[in-house]
Amino acid sequence: MGTSDSQITTETKLKRIAWLSARDKDKKFSNLMHHINEESLKVCYYELDGKKALGVDGITKAEYGENLDENIKELVIKLKSMSYRPGNIREVKIPKEGKAGATRPLGISNFEDKLVQKMISKILESIYEPIFLDCSYGFRPGRGCHDAVRVLRQHLFGHEVATIIDVDLENYFGTIDHKMMVDILQEKIGDKKFLRYIVRMFKAGYLSNGELRVSEEGVAQGSICSPILSNIFAHEVLDRWVEEIVKKHCRGKIELFRYCDDAVLCCQYETDAERVREALGKRLAKYKLKINEDKTKMVKFSKSGYEQENKSGTFDYLGFTYYWGRSRQGAAIPKVKSSGKRLRSKLKRVNEWAKMFRNKHLTLNLWELFCRKIEGHIRYFGVSFNIAGVKQFIHRATRIMFKWLNRRSQKKSLTWEKFAMFMQRHPLPKAKIWHPLW
C-alpha cells in the first residue's frame, strides 16, 4: 500500500472517530490503540518536519528513515507489548517576548517519540474537536488568532459591554496537573493502554544542563501533544464552566474569547464582572491553576461611556490593543492597533538580529532576509485600523537596519541618500490589510 493510500485510510478512520464524537457528545471510546499502527505511523513520519531541533538521542528524520519499515515495525511491536517508553525530553530556554532577560522552557522529544505523539495528537483531536466550544480558537483546525481578534471586535461592536476581564494565567503549560488531566481524559477515553502511554509521556524526564528532573505537573511546550492537551484542559476548566454555569448565574450577557491560555471575558454589567472575577480565581485553584494577579485586570470598556465622556479603557489581546475610536462618520466603534509592548519587543529583536548578522551576509542577502521579516510582521499585524501601526514599525525597523549597515566597518560608508536610492532599487514590502475585521 502506497503512502497516499495509507494517508487516505488513516484519515478515514480518524474522520469516523470525529463523526461518532459529534453524533454522541457523551460517547466513550474504548478501542483506540489499534489506530497507532505501521500504516498510520508512516503517514506521521512523512508529515513531520525534518528540520526541527533534535532530541536527546540526536537522531534525525533522515537517519530514522534509512530503515523506516524496520524501525516502525519494531516500534509497533514495542507498543503492542507495552514495552515502549518515551525518552527524556531535551529542555532549552528561549527568550520570552516582552520581558528583557526572561525565558520560557521548550521541550524537544526524540524523533521516534514525535511519531507516537503525532498519532496520539490526531486521535485526541478527532475525539475532542467536535465537542470543543466556539469560544476557543488556539491550535484548532480552520481557526487562528485573527479569527479570535475579528470575532472579539465584532462582539464589542454589536453588543453593549461594560467591563472586560483580561485573564492571564501564571505558567499555564507548566502547571497542568497530570492526574487531573488523566481524570478529564477518562471521561471520554476508556482504552487503558492508550491512557497509560499518555501517562508515560507525562513521566518522561526533562534533561537540562546535564540535570534530569521529573515532575507531576506540566506539559512540555514544543511537544506535539501539548496544544491539544492544553485545549482539553482549558475546555473543561474554563470554557464549559463559563458556558454551563457562569452564563446561567449572570444577569447580563457574558462571552468568553480564548486562544490557548490567553482569555478575555466580555461582561454586559460591571456587577456581573465583579462576581465572575471573584469566582474565577476559585475555579482555577480547584484545578491547581493560578491567575497572574499583576496582569489580570478588569477594564471599563463601555461604548456609552466613551460616547458620553470621549474616553475609555484599553486592553491587549494576541498582540493587539483594543480601544474605542471614531469612524469616518463620527460614530463610536471599537478599533485595534499594534500593542505597544509587542511593538517594542519586535523592534528590540530586529536590533539584536541586525547587530548579530550585519557582517555575516552580503548587503543584498541581508536586505532580503530583512524584507522577509518585515513581510511576516505585515501579514500578522496588517488588520483593519492598524495601517499606521504597521507603517510605524517598518519605518523604525528600517532606521535600525540603516544604523547597523553603517557599523559594518569603522568608517561610515552609507549616507541616508544612498540608502534611499538602494531602497528604491530594492523596495520594502508595503503595508496592507491582510485581515479585514469587518
Short mmCIF file of C-alpha atoms in Angstrom, two decimals:
data_model
loop_
_atom_site.label_atom_id
_atom_site.label_comp_id
_atom_site.label_asym_id
_atom_site.label_seq_id
_atom_site.Cartn_x
_atom_site.Cartn_y
_atom_site.Cartn_z
CA MET A 1 0.00 0.00 0.00
CA GLY A 2 1.42 3.39 -1.03
CA THR A 3 1.85 6.43 1.20
CA SER A 4 -1.17 8.22 -0.30
CA ASP A 5 -3.36 5.11 0.20
CA SER A 6 -2.19 4.83 3.81
CA GLN A 7 -2.95 8.50 4.35
CA ILE A 8 -6.48 8.12 2.96
CA THR A 9 -7.13 5.04 5.14
CA THR A 10 -5.79 6.76 8.28
CA GLU A 11 -7.81 9.93 7.60
CA THR A 12 -10.95 7.87 7.01
CA LYS A 13 -10.56 6.15 10.40
CA LEU A 14 -9.97 9.47 12.16
CA LYS A 15 -12.99 11.02 10.46
CA ARG A 16 -15.05 8.07 11.71
CA ILE A 17 -13.94 8.84 15.28
CA ALA A 18 -14.82 12.51 14.80
CA TRP A 19 -18.24 11.59 13.37
CA LEU A 20 -19.01 9.32 16.32
CA SER A 21 -17.89 12.01 18.78
CA ALA A 22 -20.01 14.67 17.08
CA ARG A 23 -23.09 12.42 16.97
CA ASP A 24 -22.89 11.48 20.65
CA LYS A 25 -21.26 14.05 22.95
CA ASP A 26 -21.21 11.52 25.81
CA LYS A 27 -19.66 8.67 23.82
CA LYS A 28 -16.68 6.96 25.45
CA PHE A 29 -14.02 5.47 23.17
CA SER A 30 -12.68 2.13 24.40
CA ASN A 31 -10.66 0.86 21.46
CA LEU A 32 -8.07 3.37 20.22
CA MET A 33 -4.63 1.74 20.33
CA HIS A 34 -5.16 -0.19 17.09
CA HIS A 35 -5.13 3.16 15.26
CA ILE A 36 -1.43 3.51 16.15
CA ASN A 37 -0.11 1.02 13.62
CA GLU A 38 2.56 0.75 10.92
CA GLU A 39 0.31 2.38 8.34
CA SER A 40 -0.62 5.44 10.45
CA LEU A 41 2.91 5.91 11.86
CA LYS A 42 4.34 6.01 8.33
CA VAL A 43 1.87 8.76 7.49
CA CYS A 44 3.06 10.64 10.59
CA TYR A 45 6.69 10.14 9.53
CA TYR A 46 6.15 11.90 6.20
CA GLU A 47 4.20 14.70 7.86
CA LEU A 48 6.89 15.57 10.41
CA ASP A 49 9.32 18.37 9.64
CA GLY A 50 12.86 17.05 9.35
CA LYS A 51 14.37 20.47 10.05
CA LYS A 52 13.15 20.67 13.64
CA ALA A 53 15.56 20.55 16.59
CA LEU A 54 16.84 17.13 17.66
CA GLY A 55 16.02 15.30 20.86
CA VAL A 56 18.39 13.78 23.42
CA ASP A 57 19.31 10.83 21.15
CA GLY A 58 20.32 13.15 18.27
CA ILE A 59 18.56 11.02 15.62
CA THR A 60 17.32 12.99 12.60
CA LYS A 61 14.32 12.23 10.40
CA ALA A 62 16.63 11.20 7.54
CA GLU A 63 18.56 8.79 9.78
CA TYR A 64 15.36 7.26 11.14
CA GLY A 65 14.06 6.92 7.59
CA GLU A 66 17.06 4.93 6.34
CA ASN A 67 15.45 1.79 7.81
CA LEU A 68 11.93 3.17 8.08
CA ASP A 69 10.00 -0.07 7.65
CA GLU A 70 12.11 -1.95 10.19
CA ASN A 71 12.11 0.93 12.70
CA ILE A 72 8.34 1.38 12.58
CA LYS A 73 7.71 -2.37 12.71
CA GLU A 74 9.89 -2.60 15.82
CA LEU A 75 8.12 0.44 17.35
CA VAL A 76 4.69 -1.15 16.82
CA ILE A 77 5.88 -4.40 18.45
CA LYS A 78 7.03 -2.39 21.50
CA LEU A 79 3.72 -0.51 21.60
CA LYS A 80 1.69 -3.72 21.49
CA SER A 81 3.76 -5.37 24.23
CA MET A 82 3.64 -2.23 26.41
CA SER A 83 7.47 -2.07 26.38
CA TYR A 84 7.66 1.32 24.66
CA ARG A 85 8.74 4.13 26.96
CA PRO A 86 9.24 7.72 25.76
CA GLY A 87 12.79 9.02 26.08
CA ASN A 88 13.82 12.00 28.16
CA ILE A 89 12.90 15.44 26.80
CA ARG A 90 15.67 17.91 26.00
CA GLU A 91 14.75 21.24 27.56
CA VAL A 92 16.02 24.51 26.13
CA LYS A 93 15.30 28.06 27.21
CA ILE A 94 14.10 30.56 24.62
CA PRO A 95 13.61 34.33 25.11
CA LYS A 96 10.17 35.35 26.33
CA GLU A 97 8.65 38.10 24.25
CA GLY A 98 8.15 41.38 26.05
CA LYS A 99 10.39 40.57 29.03
CA ALA A 100 14.05 41.51 28.98
CA GLY A 101 16.16 38.54 30.08
CA ALA A 102 13.12 36.34 30.74
CA THR A 103 12.92 32.89 29.15
CA ARG A 104 10.41 30.09 28.78
CA PRO A 105 11.18 26.36 28.56
CA LEU A 106 10.79 24.47 25.30
CA GLY A 107 10.72 20.66 25.31
CA ILE A 108 12.24 18.71 22.40
CA SER A 109 11.44 15.00 22.16
CA ASN A 110 13.30 12.24 20.33
CA PHE A 111 12.17 11.68 16.73
CA GLU A 112 10.53 8.31 17.45
CA ASP A 113 8.61 9.84 20.34
CA LYS A 114 7.42 12.57 17.98
CA LEU A 115 5.92 9.88 15.73
CA VAL A 116 3.89 8.43 18.60
CA GLN A 117 2.93 11.90 19.86
CA LYS A 118 1.77 12.88 16.37
CA MET A 119 -0.64 9.93 16.15
CA ILE A 120 -1.87 10.36 19.74
CA SER A 121 -2.49 14.03 18.96
CA LYS A 122 -4.51 13.13 15.84
CA ILE A 123 -6.68 10.70 17.79
CA LEU A 124 -7.29 13.18 20.61
CA GLU A 125 -8.14 15.91 18.11
CA SER A 126 -10.65 13.63 16.36
CA ILE A 127 -12.38 12.92 19.67
CA TYR A 128 -12.40 16.43 21.13
CA GLU A 129 -12.59 18.81 18.17
CA PRO A 130 -16.32 18.09 17.61
CA ILE A 131 -17.12 18.91 21.26
CA PHE A 132 -14.94 21.99 21.72
CA LEU A 133 -16.93 25.22 22.09
CA ASP A 134 -16.91 28.15 19.67
CA CYS A 135 -15.20 30.39 22.23
CA SER A 136 -11.79 28.70 21.75
CA TYR A 137 -9.54 29.48 18.79
CA GLY A 138 -5.99 28.34 19.61
CA PHE A 139 -4.45 25.30 17.90
CA ARG A 140 -7.65 24.25 16.21
CA PRO A 141 -8.02 23.31 12.52
CA GLY A 142 -9.56 26.07 10.44
CA ARG A 143 -9.21 28.61 13.25
CA GLY A 144 -6.50 31.08 14.09
CA CYS A 145 -5.59 34.13 16.11
CA HIS A 146 -7.00 36.55 13.53
CA ASP A 147 -10.37 34.78 13.78
CA ALA A 148 -10.30 35.41 17.53
CA VAL A 149 -9.30 39.06 17.03
CA ARG A 150 -12.07 39.55 14.46
CA VAL A 151 -14.89 37.85 16.42
CA LEU A 152 -13.98 39.69 19.64
CA ARG A 153 -14.04 43.01 17.82
CA GLN A 154 -17.40 42.14 16.22
CA HIS A 155 -18.83 41.29 19.64
CA LEU A 156 -17.66 44.61 21.08
CA PHE A 157 -19.20 46.39 18.09
CA GLY A 158 -22.56 44.60 18.22
CA HIS A 159 -23.20 44.23 21.97
CA GLU A 160 -23.16 46.52 24.96
CA VAL A 161 -20.16 45.66 27.12
CA ALA A 162 -19.45 47.41 30.40
CA THR A 163 -16.35 45.59 31.64
CA ILE A 164 -13.63 43.39 30.18
CA ILE A 165 -11.86 40.78 32.31
CA ASP A 166 -8.42 40.38 30.78
CA VAL A 167 -7.31 36.97 32.12
CA ASP A 168 -3.65 36.00 32.42
CA LEU A 169 -2.78 32.53 33.72
CA GLU A 170 0.52 32.04 35.50
CA ASN A 171 2.70 29.42 33.75
CA TYR A 172 -0.34 27.59 32.34
CA PHE A 173 1.51 24.84 30.41
CA GLY A 174 3.86 24.22 33.33
CA THR A 175 1.12 23.82 35.97
CA ILE A 176 -1.33 21.43 34.31
CA ASP A 177 -1.74 18.63 36.86
CA HIS A 178 -1.12 15.20 35.33
CA LYS A 179 -3.62 13.30 37.48
CA MET A 180 -6.38 15.83 36.81
CA MET A 181 -5.55 15.75 33.10
CA VAL A 182 -5.90 11.95 33.03
CA ASP A 183 -9.16 12.15 35.02
CA ILE A 184 -10.55 14.52 32.38
CA LEU A 185 -9.41 12.23 29.54
CA GLN A 186 -11.03 9.21 31.22
CA GLU A 187 -14.44 10.80 30.79
CA LYS A 188 -14.12 10.29 27.01
CA ILE A 189 -11.48 7.56 26.72
CA GLY A 190 -11.86 4.04 28.09
CA ASP A 191 -8.82 2.50 26.37
CA LYS A 192 -6.47 1.85 29.31
CA LYS A 193 -3.44 1.15 27.10
CA PHE A 194 -3.89 4.46 25.30
CA LEU A 195 -4.15 6.33 28.61
CA ARG A 196 -1.12 4.53 30.04
CA TYR A 197 1.02 5.78 27.17
CA ILE A 198 -0.17 9.32 27.83
CA VAL A 199 0.82 8.87 31.49
CA ARG A 200 4.24 7.57 30.39
CA MET A 201 4.61 10.61 28.16
CA PHE A 202 3.92 12.82 31.20
CA LYS A 203 6.54 10.94 33.23
CA ALA A 204 9.32 11.45 30.69
CA GLY A 205 12.13 13.34 32.39
CA TYR A 206 13.37 16.79 31.40
CA LEU A 207 17.10 16.99 30.67
CA SER A 208 18.53 20.48 31.09
CA ASN A 209 22.21 21.41 31.60
CA GLY A 210 23.04 17.80 32.41
CA GLU A 211 20.39 17.55 35.14
CA LEU A 212 17.36 15.26 34.93
CA ARG A 213 14.08 16.12 36.65
CA VAL A 214 10.65 14.51 36.70
CA SER A 215 7.53 16.48 37.60
CA GLU A 216 3.92 15.64 38.46
CA GLU A 217 2.67 18.66 36.57
CA GLY A 218 3.09 20.45 33.27
CA VAL A 219 3.02 19.54 29.57
CA ALA A 220 6.14 20.35 27.58
CA GLN A 221 5.76 23.39 25.34
CA GLY A 222 7.10 22.25 22.00
CA SER A 223 5.67 18.76 22.40
CA ILE A 224 3.35 17.78 19.53
CA CYS A 225 0.67 16.77 22.05
CA SER A 226 0.84 19.89 24.22
CA PRO A 227 -1.56 22.04 22.10
CA ILE A 228 -4.42 19.52 22.12
CA LEU A 229 -3.86 18.52 25.78
CA SER A 230 -3.80 22.17 26.92
CA ASN A 231 -7.00 22.82 24.95
CA ILE A 232 -8.73 19.80 26.51
CA PHE A 233 -7.78 21.00 29.99
CA ALA A 234 -8.89 24.60 29.33
CA HIS A 235 -12.12 23.33 27.75
CA GLU A 236 -13.01 21.54 30.97
CA VAL A 237 -11.71 24.16 33.40
CA LEU A 238 -12.77 27.40 31.69
CA ASP A 239 -14.90 27.02 28.55
CA ARG A 240 -17.54 24.64 29.94
CA TRP A 241 -17.63 26.48 33.26
CA VAL A 242 -18.43 29.79 31.56
CA GLU A 243 -20.95 28.24 29.17
CA GLU A 244 -22.79 25.94 31.59
CA ILE A 245 -22.54 27.73 34.94
CA VAL A 246 -21.43 31.37 34.70
CA LYS A 247 -23.88 32.41 31.99
CA LYS A 248 -26.82 30.93 33.89
CA HIS A 249 -26.00 32.88 37.06
CA CYS A 250 -25.35 36.29 35.50
CA ARG A 251 -27.91 38.98 34.83
CA GLY A 252 -26.39 40.18 31.57
CA LYS A 253 -24.59 38.71 28.58
CA ILE A 254 -21.21 37.07 29.20
CA GLU A 255 -18.90 35.92 26.39
CA LEU A 256 -15.51 34.23 26.56
CA PHE A 257 -12.85 34.50 23.84
CA ARG A 258 -9.90 32.17 24.43
CA TYR A 259 -6.75 31.48 22.44
CA CYS A 260 -4.99 28.70 24.37
CA ASP A 261 -4.23 30.36 27.75
CA ASP A 262 -4.90 33.92 26.55
CA ALA A 263 -8.51 34.69 27.51
CA VAL A 264 -10.87 37.67 27.58
CA LEU A 265 -14.31 37.78 29.20
CA CYS A 266 -16.80 40.42 28.00
CA CYS A 267 -19.43 41.33 30.60
CA GLN A 268 -22.54 43.39 29.92
CA TYR A 269 -22.77 44.60 33.52
CA GLU A 270 -20.00 45.60 35.91
CA THR A 271 -21.66 43.76 38.81
CA ASP A 272 -21.53 40.52 36.83
CA ALA A 273 -17.86 41.14 36.05
CA GLU A 274 -17.03 41.56 39.74
CA ARG A 275 -18.77 38.30 40.64
CA VAL A 276 -17.14 36.40 37.78
CA ARG A 277 -13.69 37.77 38.64
CA GLU A 278 -14.07 36.61 42.24
CA ALA A 279 -15.31 33.15 41.23
CA LEU A 280 -12.66 32.74 38.53
CA GLY A 281 -9.77 32.50 40.98
CA LYS A 282 -11.58 29.82 42.99
CA ARG A 283 -12.43 27.85 39.84
CA LEU A 284 -8.83 27.84 38.64
CA ALA A 285 -7.48 27.00 42.11
CA LYS A 286 -9.70 23.91 42.09
CA TYR A 287 -7.62 22.65 39.16
CA LYS A 288 -4.30 23.87 40.64
CA LEU A 289 -4.03 26.77 38.21
CA LYS A 290 -3.14 30.31 39.22
CA ILE A 291 -4.15 33.73 37.98
CA ASN A 292 -1.34 36.17 37.40
CA GLU A 293 -2.67 38.89 39.70
CA ASP A 294 -0.36 41.56 38.30
CA LYS A 295 -1.52 41.05 34.70
CA THR A 296 -5.16 40.03 35.13
CA LYS A 297 -7.25 43.17 35.19
CA MET A 298 -10.79 44.48 34.86
CA VAL A 299 -11.15 47.19 32.23
CA LYS A 300 -14.10 49.54 31.76
CA PHE A 301 -14.82 49.27 28.05
CA SER A 302 -18.25 50.80 27.54
CA LYS A 303 -19.43 52.31 24.27
CA SER A 304 -21.94 54.51 26.08
CA GLY A 305 -19.21 55.68 28.46
CA TYR A 306 -16.97 56.60 25.54
CA GLU A 307 -19.75 58.46 23.76
CA GLN A 308 -20.56 60.47 26.90
CA GLU A 309 -17.02 61.16 28.17
CA ASN A 310 -14.98 60.50 24.99
CA LYS A 311 -12.63 58.23 26.94
CA SER A 312 -12.44 54.52 27.72
CA GLY A 313 -10.03 51.87 28.92
CA THR A 314 -7.90 49.67 26.69
CA PHE A 315 -6.76 46.05 26.83
CA ASP A 316 -4.38 43.82 24.90
CA TYR A 317 -5.23 40.54 23.20
CA LEU A 318 -2.97 38.46 20.94
CA GLY A 319 -0.57 41.34 20.28
CA PHE A 320 -3.26 43.96 19.58
CA THR A 321 -4.58 46.77 21.76
CA TYR A 322 -8.36 47.24 21.70
CA TYR A 323 -9.67 50.77 22.16
CA TRP A 324 -12.68 52.93 21.32
CA GLY A 325 -12.33 55.38 18.44
CA ARG A 326 -14.38 57.17 15.82
CA SER A 327 -15.41 56.01 12.37
CA ARG A 328 -15.18 58.38 9.38
CA GLN A 329 -18.80 59.28 10.01
CA GLY A 330 -18.02 60.08 13.65
CA ALA A 331 -19.66 57.02 15.23
CA ALA A 332 -18.02 55.31 18.21
CA ILE A 333 -16.53 51.96 17.15
CA PRO A 334 -14.05 49.50 18.70
CA LYS A 335 -10.67 49.56 16.96
CA VAL A 336 -7.39 47.68 17.24
CA LYS A 337 -3.75 48.66 16.87
CA SER A 338 -0.38 47.00 17.46
CA SER A 339 0.29 46.58 21.15
CA GLY A 340 2.99 48.99 22.29
CA LYS A 341 4.60 46.23 24.33
CA ARG A 342 4.69 43.87 21.34
CA LEU A 343 5.97 46.65 19.06
CA ARG A 344 8.88 47.46 21.38
CA SER A 345 9.71 43.78 21.75
CA LYS A 346 9.73 43.25 17.98
CA LEU A 347 11.95 46.28 17.37
CA LYS A 348 14.36 45.06 20.02
CA ARG A 349 14.58 41.70 18.28
CA VAL A 350 15.20 43.41 14.93
CA ASN A 351 18.02 45.39 16.54
CA GLU A 352 19.60 42.25 18.03
CA TRP A 353 19.28 40.38 14.72
CA ALA A 354 20.77 43.21 12.63
CA LYS A 355 23.65 43.62 15.08
CA MET A 356 24.41 39.88 15.02
CA PHE A 357 24.16 39.28 11.27
CA ARG A 358 25.35 42.58 9.76
CA ASN A 359 28.79 41.11 8.91
CA LYS A 360 27.68 37.57 8.10
CA HIS A 361 25.88 38.28 4.81
CA LEU A 362 26.36 40.40 1.72
CA THR A 363 24.29 43.58 1.82
CA LEU A 364 21.70 42.36 -0.70
CA ASN A 365 21.28 38.98 1.01
CA LEU A 366 20.94 40.66 4.40
CA TRP A 367 18.34 43.04 2.96
CA GLU A 368 16.34 40.14 1.51
CA LEU A 369 16.25 38.47 4.92
CA PHE A 370 15.19 41.77 6.49
CA CYS A 371 12.38 42.16 3.93
CA ARG A 372 11.10 38.69 4.84
CA LYS A 373 10.92 39.71 8.48
CA ILE A 374 9.03 42.86 7.53
CA GLU A 375 6.65 40.82 5.35
CA GLY A 376 5.95 38.46 8.27
CA HIS A 377 5.13 41.43 10.52
CA ILE A 378 2.79 42.91 7.90
CA ARG A 379 0.99 39.60 7.43
CA TYR A 380 0.28 39.33 11.15
CA PHE A 381 -0.38 42.95 12.13
CA GLY A 382 -1.96 44.02 8.82
CA VAL A 383 -5.54 44.26 10.10
CA SER A 384 -8.24 46.91 9.80
CA PHE A 385 -7.45 50.18 11.61
CA ASN A 386 -3.75 49.29 12.01
CA ILE A 387 -2.07 50.50 8.81
CA ALA A 388 -0.47 53.39 10.72
CA GLY A 389 0.95 50.98 13.30
CA VAL A 390 2.43 48.76 10.58
CA LYS A 391 3.97 51.73 8.79
CA GLN A 392 5.48 52.92 12.06
CA PHE A 393 7.11 49.53 12.60
CA ILE A 394 8.51 49.46 9.05
CA HIS A 395 9.94 52.98 9.44
CA ARG A 396 11.59 52.30 12.80
CA ALA A 397 12.91 48.86 11.77
CA THR A 398 14.39 50.41 8.61
CA ARG A 399 16.18 53.07 10.69
CA ILE A 400 17.65 50.25 12.79
CA MET A 401 18.92 48.48 9.65
CA PHE A 402 20.45 51.73 8.39
CA LYS A 403 22.29 52.15 11.69
CA TRP A 404 23.80 48.65 11.67
CA LEU A 405 24.68 48.68 7.97
CA ASN A 406 26.75 51.75 8.77
CA ARG A 407 28.57 49.88 11.52
CA ARG A 408 29.93 47.11 9.36
CA SER A 409 33.27 48.92 9.48
CA GLN A 410 34.83 51.73 11.49
CA LYS A 411 34.26 54.18 8.66
CA LYS A 412 30.72 55.40 7.98
CA SER A 413 30.11 54.17 4.44
CA LEU A 414 26.43 54.81 3.84
CA THR A 415 24.54 58.08 3.77
CA TRP A 416 20.77 58.25 4.05
CA GLU A 417 20.60 59.46 0.42
CA LYS A 418 22.48 56.39 -0.81
CA PHE A 419 20.35 54.18 1.42
CA ALA A 420 17.18 55.75 -0.05
CA MET A 421 18.43 55.02 -3.58
CA PHE A 422 19.19 51.42 -2.54
CA MET A 423 15.62 51.06 -1.20
CA GLN A 424 14.22 52.39 -4.48
CA ARG A 425 16.02 49.60 -6.34
CA HIS A 426 15.13 47.02 -3.69
CA PRO A 427 11.83 48.21 -2.22
CA LEU A 428 10.47 47.10 1.14
CA PRO A 429 7.13 45.23 1.34
CA LYS A 430 4.26 47.70 1.56
CA ALA A 431 1.86 47.92 4.47
CA LYS A 432 -1.54 46.47 3.60
CA ILE A 433 -4.60 44.96 5.24
CA TRP A 434 -4.31 41.18 5.17
CA HIS A 435 -7.10 40.52 7.66
CA PRO A 436 -10.25 42.68 7.46
CA LEU A 437 -12.06 42.77 10.80
CA TRP A 438 -15.49 43.65 9.46
#
